[in-house]
mmCIF file of C-alpha atoms in Angstrom:
data_model
loop_
_atom_site.group_PDB
_atom_site.id
_atom_site.type_symbol
_atom_site.label_atom_id
_atom_site.label_comp_id
_atom_site.label_asym_id
_atom_site.label_seq_id
_atom_site.Cartn_x
_atom_site.Cartn_y
_atom_site.Cartn_z
ATOM 1 C CA GLU A 252 79.577 116.804 115.483
ATOM 2 C CA ALA A 253 80.401 118.221 112.045
ATOM 3 C CA GLY A 254 83.266 116.544 110.193
ATOM 4 C CA VAL A 255 86.196 118.044 108.330
ATOM 5 C CA ALA A 256 84.952 120.215 105.478
ATOM 6 C CA GLN A 257 86.830 120.782 102.241
ATOM 7 C CA SER A 258 86.120 122.765 99.122
ATOM 8 C CA PRO A 259 86.010 122.586 96.230
ATOM 9 C CA ARG A 260 85.420 118.855 95.730
ATOM 10 C CA TYR A 261 86.726 118.916 92.168
ATOM 11 C CA LYS A 262 88.934 121.261 90.209
ATOM 12 C CA ILE A 263 90.243 121.173 86.655
ATOM 13 C CA ILE A 264 92.895 123.684 85.632
ATOM 14 C CA GLU A 265 95.549 124.080 82.987
ATOM 15 C CA LYS A 266 99.233 123.850 83.808
ATOM 16 C CA ARG A 267 100.819 127.075 85.012
ATOM 17 C CA GLN A 268 97.494 128.257 86.464
ATOM 18 C CA SER A 269 97.033 128.718 90.196
ATOM 19 C CA VAL A 270 94.537 126.983 92.479
ATOM 20 C CA ALA A 271 93.530 127.158 96.123
ATOM 21 C CA PHE A 272 91.895 124.625 98.398
ATOM 22 C CA TRP A 273 90.105 125.312 101.666
ATOM 23 C CA CYS A 274 89.740 123.166 104.778
ATOM 24 C CA ASN A 275 87.739 123.646 107.954
ATOM 25 C CA PRO A 276 88.746 121.112 110.622
ATOM 26 C CA ILE A 277 86.600 119.663 113.379
ATOM 27 C CA SER A 278 85.975 122.283 116.035
ATOM 28 C CA GLY A 279 88.610 122.236 118.764
ATOM 29 C CA HIS A 280 91.100 120.103 116.862
ATOM 30 C CA ALA A 281 94.579 121.515 117.372
ATOM 31 C CA THR A 282 96.380 119.792 114.536
ATOM 32 C CA LEU A 283 95.588 120.120 110.852
ATOM 33 C CA TYR A 284 97.230 118.121 108.072
ATOM 34 C CA TRP A 285 97.325 118.492 104.309
ATOM 35 C CA TYR A 286 98.078 115.335 102.342
ATOM 36 C CA GLN A 287 98.629 114.738 98.643
ATOM 37 C CA GLN A 288 97.401 111.381 97.369
ATOM 38 C CA ILE A 289 98.437 110.437 93.868
ATOM 39 C CA LEU A 290 96.327 107.735 92.233
ATOM 40 C CA GLY A 291 97.304 104.278 93.471
ATOM 41 C CA GLN A 292 99.485 105.554 96.322
ATOM 42 C CA GLY A 293 99.126 106.260 100.019
ATOM 43 C CA PRO A 294 98.673 109.812 101.288
ATOM 44 C CA LYS A 295 101.863 111.861 101.520
ATOM 45 C CA LEU A 296 102.034 114.567 104.170
ATOM 46 C CA LEU A 297 102.581 118.015 102.691
ATOM 47 C CA ILE A 298 102.275 120.177 105.783
ATOM 48 C CA GLN A 299 101.215 119.815 109.408
ATOM 49 C CA PHE A 300 99.995 122.677 111.572
ATOM 50 C CA GLN A 301 99.711 122.663 115.335
ATOM 51 C CA ASN A 302 97.292 125.460 116.163
ATOM 52 C CA ASN A 303 98.462 128.145 113.735
ATOM 53 C CA GLY A 304 102.144 127.177 113.637
ATOM 54 C CA VAL A 305 103.838 124.888 111.117
ATOM 55 C CA VAL A 306 105.466 121.823 112.714
ATOM 56 C CA ASP A 307 106.357 119.886 109.565
ATOM 57 C CA ASP A 308 106.546 121.078 105.971
ATOM 58 C CA SER A 309 109.544 119.004 104.929
ATOM 59 C CA GLN A 310 107.731 117.487 101.930
ATOM 60 C CA LEU A 311 106.013 120.636 100.730
ATOM 61 C CA PRO A 312 107.390 121.848 97.362
ATOM 62 C CA LYS A 313 107.858 125.367 98.595
ATOM 63 C CA ASP A 314 108.668 126.814 95.180
ATOM 64 C CA ARG A 315 105.040 126.320 94.152
ATOM 65 C CA PHE A 316 103.012 125.238 97.166
ATOM 66 C CA SER A 317 102.044 127.406 100.116
ATOM 67 C CA ALA A 318 99.673 126.941 103.032
ATOM 68 C CA GLU A 319 98.407 128.967 105.917
ATOM 69 C CA ARG A 320 96.199 128.406 108.910
ATOM 70 C CA LEU A 321 94.774 131.657 110.124
ATOM 71 C CA LYS A 322 93.758 131.965 113.780
ATOM 72 C CA GLY A 323 94.441 128.254 114.275
ATOM 73 C CA VAL A 324 91.196 127.202 112.644
ATOM 74 C CA ASP A 325 90.645 126.817 108.902
ATOM 75 C CA SER A 326 93.394 126.534 106.355
ATOM 76 C CA THR A 327 94.122 127.141 102.690
ATOM 77 C CA LEU A 328 96.571 125.315 100.450
ATOM 78 C CA LYS A 329 97.683 127.039 97.259
ATOM 79 C CA ILE A 330 99.536 125.831 94.195
ATOM 80 C CA GLN A 331 101.088 128.435 91.932
ATOM 81 C CA PRO A 332 101.929 127.603 89.171
ATOM 82 C CA ALA A 333 100.457 124.110 88.819
ATOM 83 C CA LYS A 334 102.262 121.302 87.003
ATOM 84 C CA LEU A 335 100.844 118.168 85.416
ATOM 85 C CA GLU A 336 102.280 116.036 88.236
ATOM 86 C CA ASP A 337 100.200 117.946 90.788
ATOM 87 C CA SER A 338 97.121 116.022 89.617
ATOM 88 C CA ALA A 339 96.040 114.207 92.762
ATOM 89 C CA VAL A 340 93.537 114.181 95.587
ATOM 90 C CA TYR A 341 94.334 116.710 98.307
ATOM 91 C CA LEU A 342 93.160 115.485 101.675
ATOM 92 C CA CYS A 343 92.769 117.584 104.787
ATOM 93 C CA ALA A 344 92.676 115.927 108.205
ATOM 94 C CA SER A 345 92.535 117.085 111.794
ATOM 95 C CA SER A 346 93.166 115.602 115.217
ATOM 96 C CA LEU A 347 92.606 116.687 118.804
ATOM 97 C CA ASP A 348 96.093 115.830 120.104
ATOM 98 C CA LEU A 349 95.559 115.551 123.811
ATOM 99 C CA ASP A 350 97.164 112.093 123.984
ATOM 100 C CA ARG A 351 100.427 111.793 122.114
ATOM 101 C CA GLY A 352 100.757 108.784 119.861
ATOM 102 C CA ARG A 353 97.123 107.785 120.232
ATOM 103 C CA GLU A 354 95.094 110.397 118.416
ATOM 104 C CA THR A 355 92.940 109.412 115.466
ATOM 105 C CA GLN A 356 92.979 111.628 112.408
ATOM 106 C CA TYR A 357 89.664 112.559 110.850
ATOM 107 C CA PHE A 358 89.676 113.192 107.140
ATOM 108 C CA GLY A 359 87.660 115.453 104.899
ATOM 109 C CA PRO A 360 86.201 114.256 101.588
ATOM 110 C CA GLY A 361 89.204 115.551 99.629
ATOM 111 C CA THR A 362 89.624 117.773 96.584
ATOM 112 C CA ARG A 363 90.328 116.022 93.287
ATOM 113 C CA LEU A 364 92.639 118.168 91.168
ATOM 114 C CA LEU A 365 93.253 117.537 87.496
ATOM 115 C CA VAL A 366 95.935 119.586 85.771
ATOM 116 C CA LEU A 367 95.737 119.568 81.967
ATOM 117 C CA ALA B 66 113.761 103.437 104.068
ATOM 118 C CA GLN B 67 110.077 102.539 104.095
ATOM 119 C CA LYS B 68 108.549 103.089 107.507
ATOM 120 C CA ILE B 69 105.305 101.287 106.651
ATOM 121 C CA THR B 70 105.266 98.284 104.332
ATOM 122 C CA GLN B 71 102.183 96.687 102.873
ATOM 123 C CA THR B 72 103.413 93.858 100.680
ATOM 124 C CA GLN B 73 100.062 92.936 99.105
ATOM 125 C CA PRO B 74 99.136 95.428 96.368
ATOM 126 C CA GLY B 75 95.905 93.540 95.689
ATOM 127 C CA MET B 76 93.881 90.867 97.446
ATOM 128 C CA PHE B 77 90.758 88.897 96.584
ATOM 129 C CA VAL B 78 88.449 87.250 99.079
ATOM 130 C CA GLN B 79 85.225 85.318 98.764
ATOM 131 C CA GLU B 80 82.196 86.910 100.373
ATOM 132 C CA LYS B 81 81.687 85.709 103.985
ATOM 133 C CA GLU B 82 85.290 84.517 104.250
ATOM 134 C CA ALA B 83 87.943 86.118 106.488
ATOM 135 C CA VAL B 84 90.936 87.965 105.052
ATOM 136 C CA THR B 85 94.210 89.237 106.532
ATOM 137 C CA LEU B 86 95.919 92.366 105.227
ATOM 138 C CA ASP B 87 99.597 92.629 106.115
ATOM 139 C CA CYS B 88 101.402 95.619 107.571
ATOM 140 C CA THR B 89 104.927 95.891 108.924
ATOM 141 C CA TYR B 90 106.443 99.033 110.362
ATOM 142 C CA ASP B 91 109.743 100.468 111.469
ATOM 143 C CA THR B 92 110.256 102.807 114.395
ATOM 144 C CA SER B 93 112.668 103.364 117.240
ATOM 145 C CA ASP B 94 110.113 105.306 119.273
ATOM 146 C CA PRO B 95 108.867 103.168 122.212
ATOM 147 C CA SER B 96 105.490 104.937 122.140
ATOM 148 C CA TYR B 97 103.561 104.807 118.885
ATOM 149 C CA GLY B 98 100.163 104.059 117.478
ATOM 150 C CA LEU B 99 99.060 101.976 114.526
ATOM 151 C CA PHE B 100 95.934 102.717 112.540
ATOM 152 C CA TRP B 101 94.028 101.149 109.707
ATOM 153 C CA TYR B 102 91.924 103.205 107.317
ATOM 154 C CA LYS B 103 89.546 102.157 104.552
ATOM 155 C CA GLN B 104 89.251 104.221 101.385
ATOM 156 C CA PRO B 105 86.357 103.271 99.095
ATOM 157 C CA SER B 106 86.243 104.420 95.496
ATOM 158 C CA SER B 107 84.409 107.555 96.629
ATOM 159 C CA GLY B 108 87.709 108.709 98.151
ATOM 160 C CA GLU B 109 86.995 109.407 101.809
ATOM 161 C CA MET B 110 89.359 107.920 104.401
ATOM 162 C CA ILE B 111 87.441 105.993 107.034
ATOM 163 C CA PHE B 112 89.089 105.141 110.345
ATOM 164 C CA LEU B 113 88.721 101.440 111.192
ATOM 165 C CA ILE B 114 90.864 100.456 114.163
ATOM 166 C CA TYR B 115 93.701 101.602 116.410
ATOM 167 C CA GLN B 116 96.429 99.748 118.338
ATOM 168 C CA GLY B 117 98.741 101.452 120.818
ATOM 169 C CA SER B 118 102.276 100.194 121.296
ATOM 170 C CA TYR B 119 101.671 99.642 125.011
ATOM 171 C CA ASP B 120 98.276 98.014 124.628
ATOM 172 C CA GLN B 121 98.351 94.514 126.073
ATOM 173 C CA GLN B 122 95.480 93.139 124.044
ATOM 174 C CA ASN B 123 94.908 93.129 120.322
ATOM 175 C CA ALA B 124 92.357 95.710 119.234
ATOM 176 C CA THR B 125 88.944 94.656 117.923
ATOM 177 C CA GLU B 126 86.144 96.726 116.375
ATOM 178 C CA GLY B 127 83.187 94.700 115.152
ATOM 179 C CA ARG B 128 84.359 92.603 112.203
ATOM 180 C CA TYR B 129 87.822 94.177 112.321
ATOM 181 C CA SER B 130 90.634 92.934 114.511
ATOM 182 C CA LEU B 131 94.296 93.758 114.603
ATOM 183 C CA ASN B 132 96.896 91.006 114.916
ATOM 184 C CA PHE B 133 99.625 92.977 116.682
ATOM 185 C CA GLN B 134 103.024 91.284 116.974
ATOM 186 C CA LYS B 135 105.270 93.895 118.543
ATOM 187 C CA ALA B 136 108.527 91.933 118.365
ATOM 188 C CA ARG B 137 108.003 91.358 114.663
ATOM 189 C CA LYS B 138 106.791 94.936 114.160
ATOM 190 C CA SER B 139 103.691 93.789 112.386
ATOM 191 C CA ALA B 140 100.098 94.964 112.683
ATOM 192 C CA ASN B 141 97.950 92.905 110.355
ATOM 193 C CA LEU B 142 94.274 93.712 109.859
ATOM 194 C CA VAL B 143 91.840 90.813 109.948
ATOM 195 C CA ILE B 144 88.396 91.296 108.429
ATOM 196 C CA SER B 145 85.972 88.523 109.320
ATOM 197 C CA ALA B 146 82.895 87.582 107.299
ATOM 198 C CA SER B 147 83.790 89.766 104.307
ATOM 199 C CA GLN B 148 80.999 91.748 102.679
ATOM 200 C CA LEU B 149 80.777 93.207 99.178
ATOM 201 C CA GLY B 150 80.975 96.677 100.740
ATOM 202 C CA ASP B 151 84.432 95.855 102.086
ATOM 203 C CA SER B 152 85.881 96.235 98.587
ATOM 204 C CA ALA B 153 88.205 99.237 98.925
ATOM 205 C CA MET B 154 91.795 100.351 99.457
ATOM 206 C CA TYR B 155 93.114 99.709 102.952
ATOM 207 C CA PHE B 156 95.916 101.783 104.431
ATOM 208 C CA CYS B 157 98.061 101.040 107.430
ATOM 209 C CA ALA B 158 99.437 104.123 109.203
ATOM 210 C CA MET B 159 101.792 104.741 112.101
ATOM 211 C CA ARG B 160 101.833 107.689 114.458
ATOM 212 C CA GLU B 161 105.088 108.274 116.304
ATOM 213 C CA GLY B 162 106.270 111.048 118.538
ATOM 214 C CA ILE B 163 109.132 113.103 117.226
ATOM 215 C CA ALA B 164 111.812 113.249 119.900
ATOM 216 C CA GLN B 165 112.176 116.536 121.754
ATOM 217 C CA THR B 166 109.180 118.054 120.035
ATOM 218 C CA SER B 167 105.566 118.450 120.962
ATOM 219 C CA TYR B 168 104.078 116.851 117.859
ATOM 220 C CA ASP B 169 103.531 113.433 116.344
ATOM 221 C CA LYS B 170 104.244 112.346 112.794
ATOM 222 C CA VAL B 171 101.827 110.126 110.879
ATOM 223 C CA ILE B 172 103.071 107.982 108.004
ATOM 224 C CA PHE B 173 100.913 105.944 105.653
ATOM 225 C CA GLY B 174 101.729 102.747 103.841
ATOM 226 C CA PRO B 175 101.157 102.283 100.092
ATOM 227 C CA GLY B 176 97.870 100.470 100.621
ATOM 228 C CA THR B 177 96.278 97.158 99.678
ATOM 229 C CA SER B 178 93.362 96.922 97.279
ATOM 230 C CA LEU B 179 90.785 94.420 98.523
ATOM 231 C CA SER B 180 88.163 92.976 96.219
ATOM 232 C CA VAL B 181 85.331 90.894 97.672
ATOM 233 C CA ILE B 182 83.946 88.335 95.232
ATOM 234 C CA PRO B 183 80.280 87.320 95.484
#
């Protein structure tokens, strides 16, 4: 079974530029998560999709971040314009969600973003 | 308020010794799950072990076991016979159902850095 795919793996941009990340979850997984992980910290949930609907985006900085999940499969996360504090690893995860409270999340390799 | 607390920012353990990584959590949901993930320097998050709130026995997976004390709201990870490859960040996470919704919320702790000394 193929894992969660993410691209690009690394990205360096200057502040005020825009950037987009892509995620393809494990086939059949209903829920897709985007996390931001700043160096030395635990992952922070940015947005959670269930199929193609948003169920939680309470921590997404909506003035600059946007995300979509077309057709309930792959997803893109965009930052426009980027700030220095957006430098982090952006992790995508997915889960099957047939058994509430028990589902394991599977993570992609992450995208390391550096904003100069 | 912190939902997941990991009080040990860094730990050292001698190779072949056992080590316990602490995790305490806070929830009012009677049904929840607790997870431990390992994150090596390469960055990927690797699932290690799961404990359900209604599980009667403590979870075990190879060299990993979970010391689950429900009344104390703690879910400590025990790694037996530490290996050099165990050096990594370890994250405790909790999955809880959000009342009157159809989705669960997953929250991660701040992590513990484990270094295995030869």
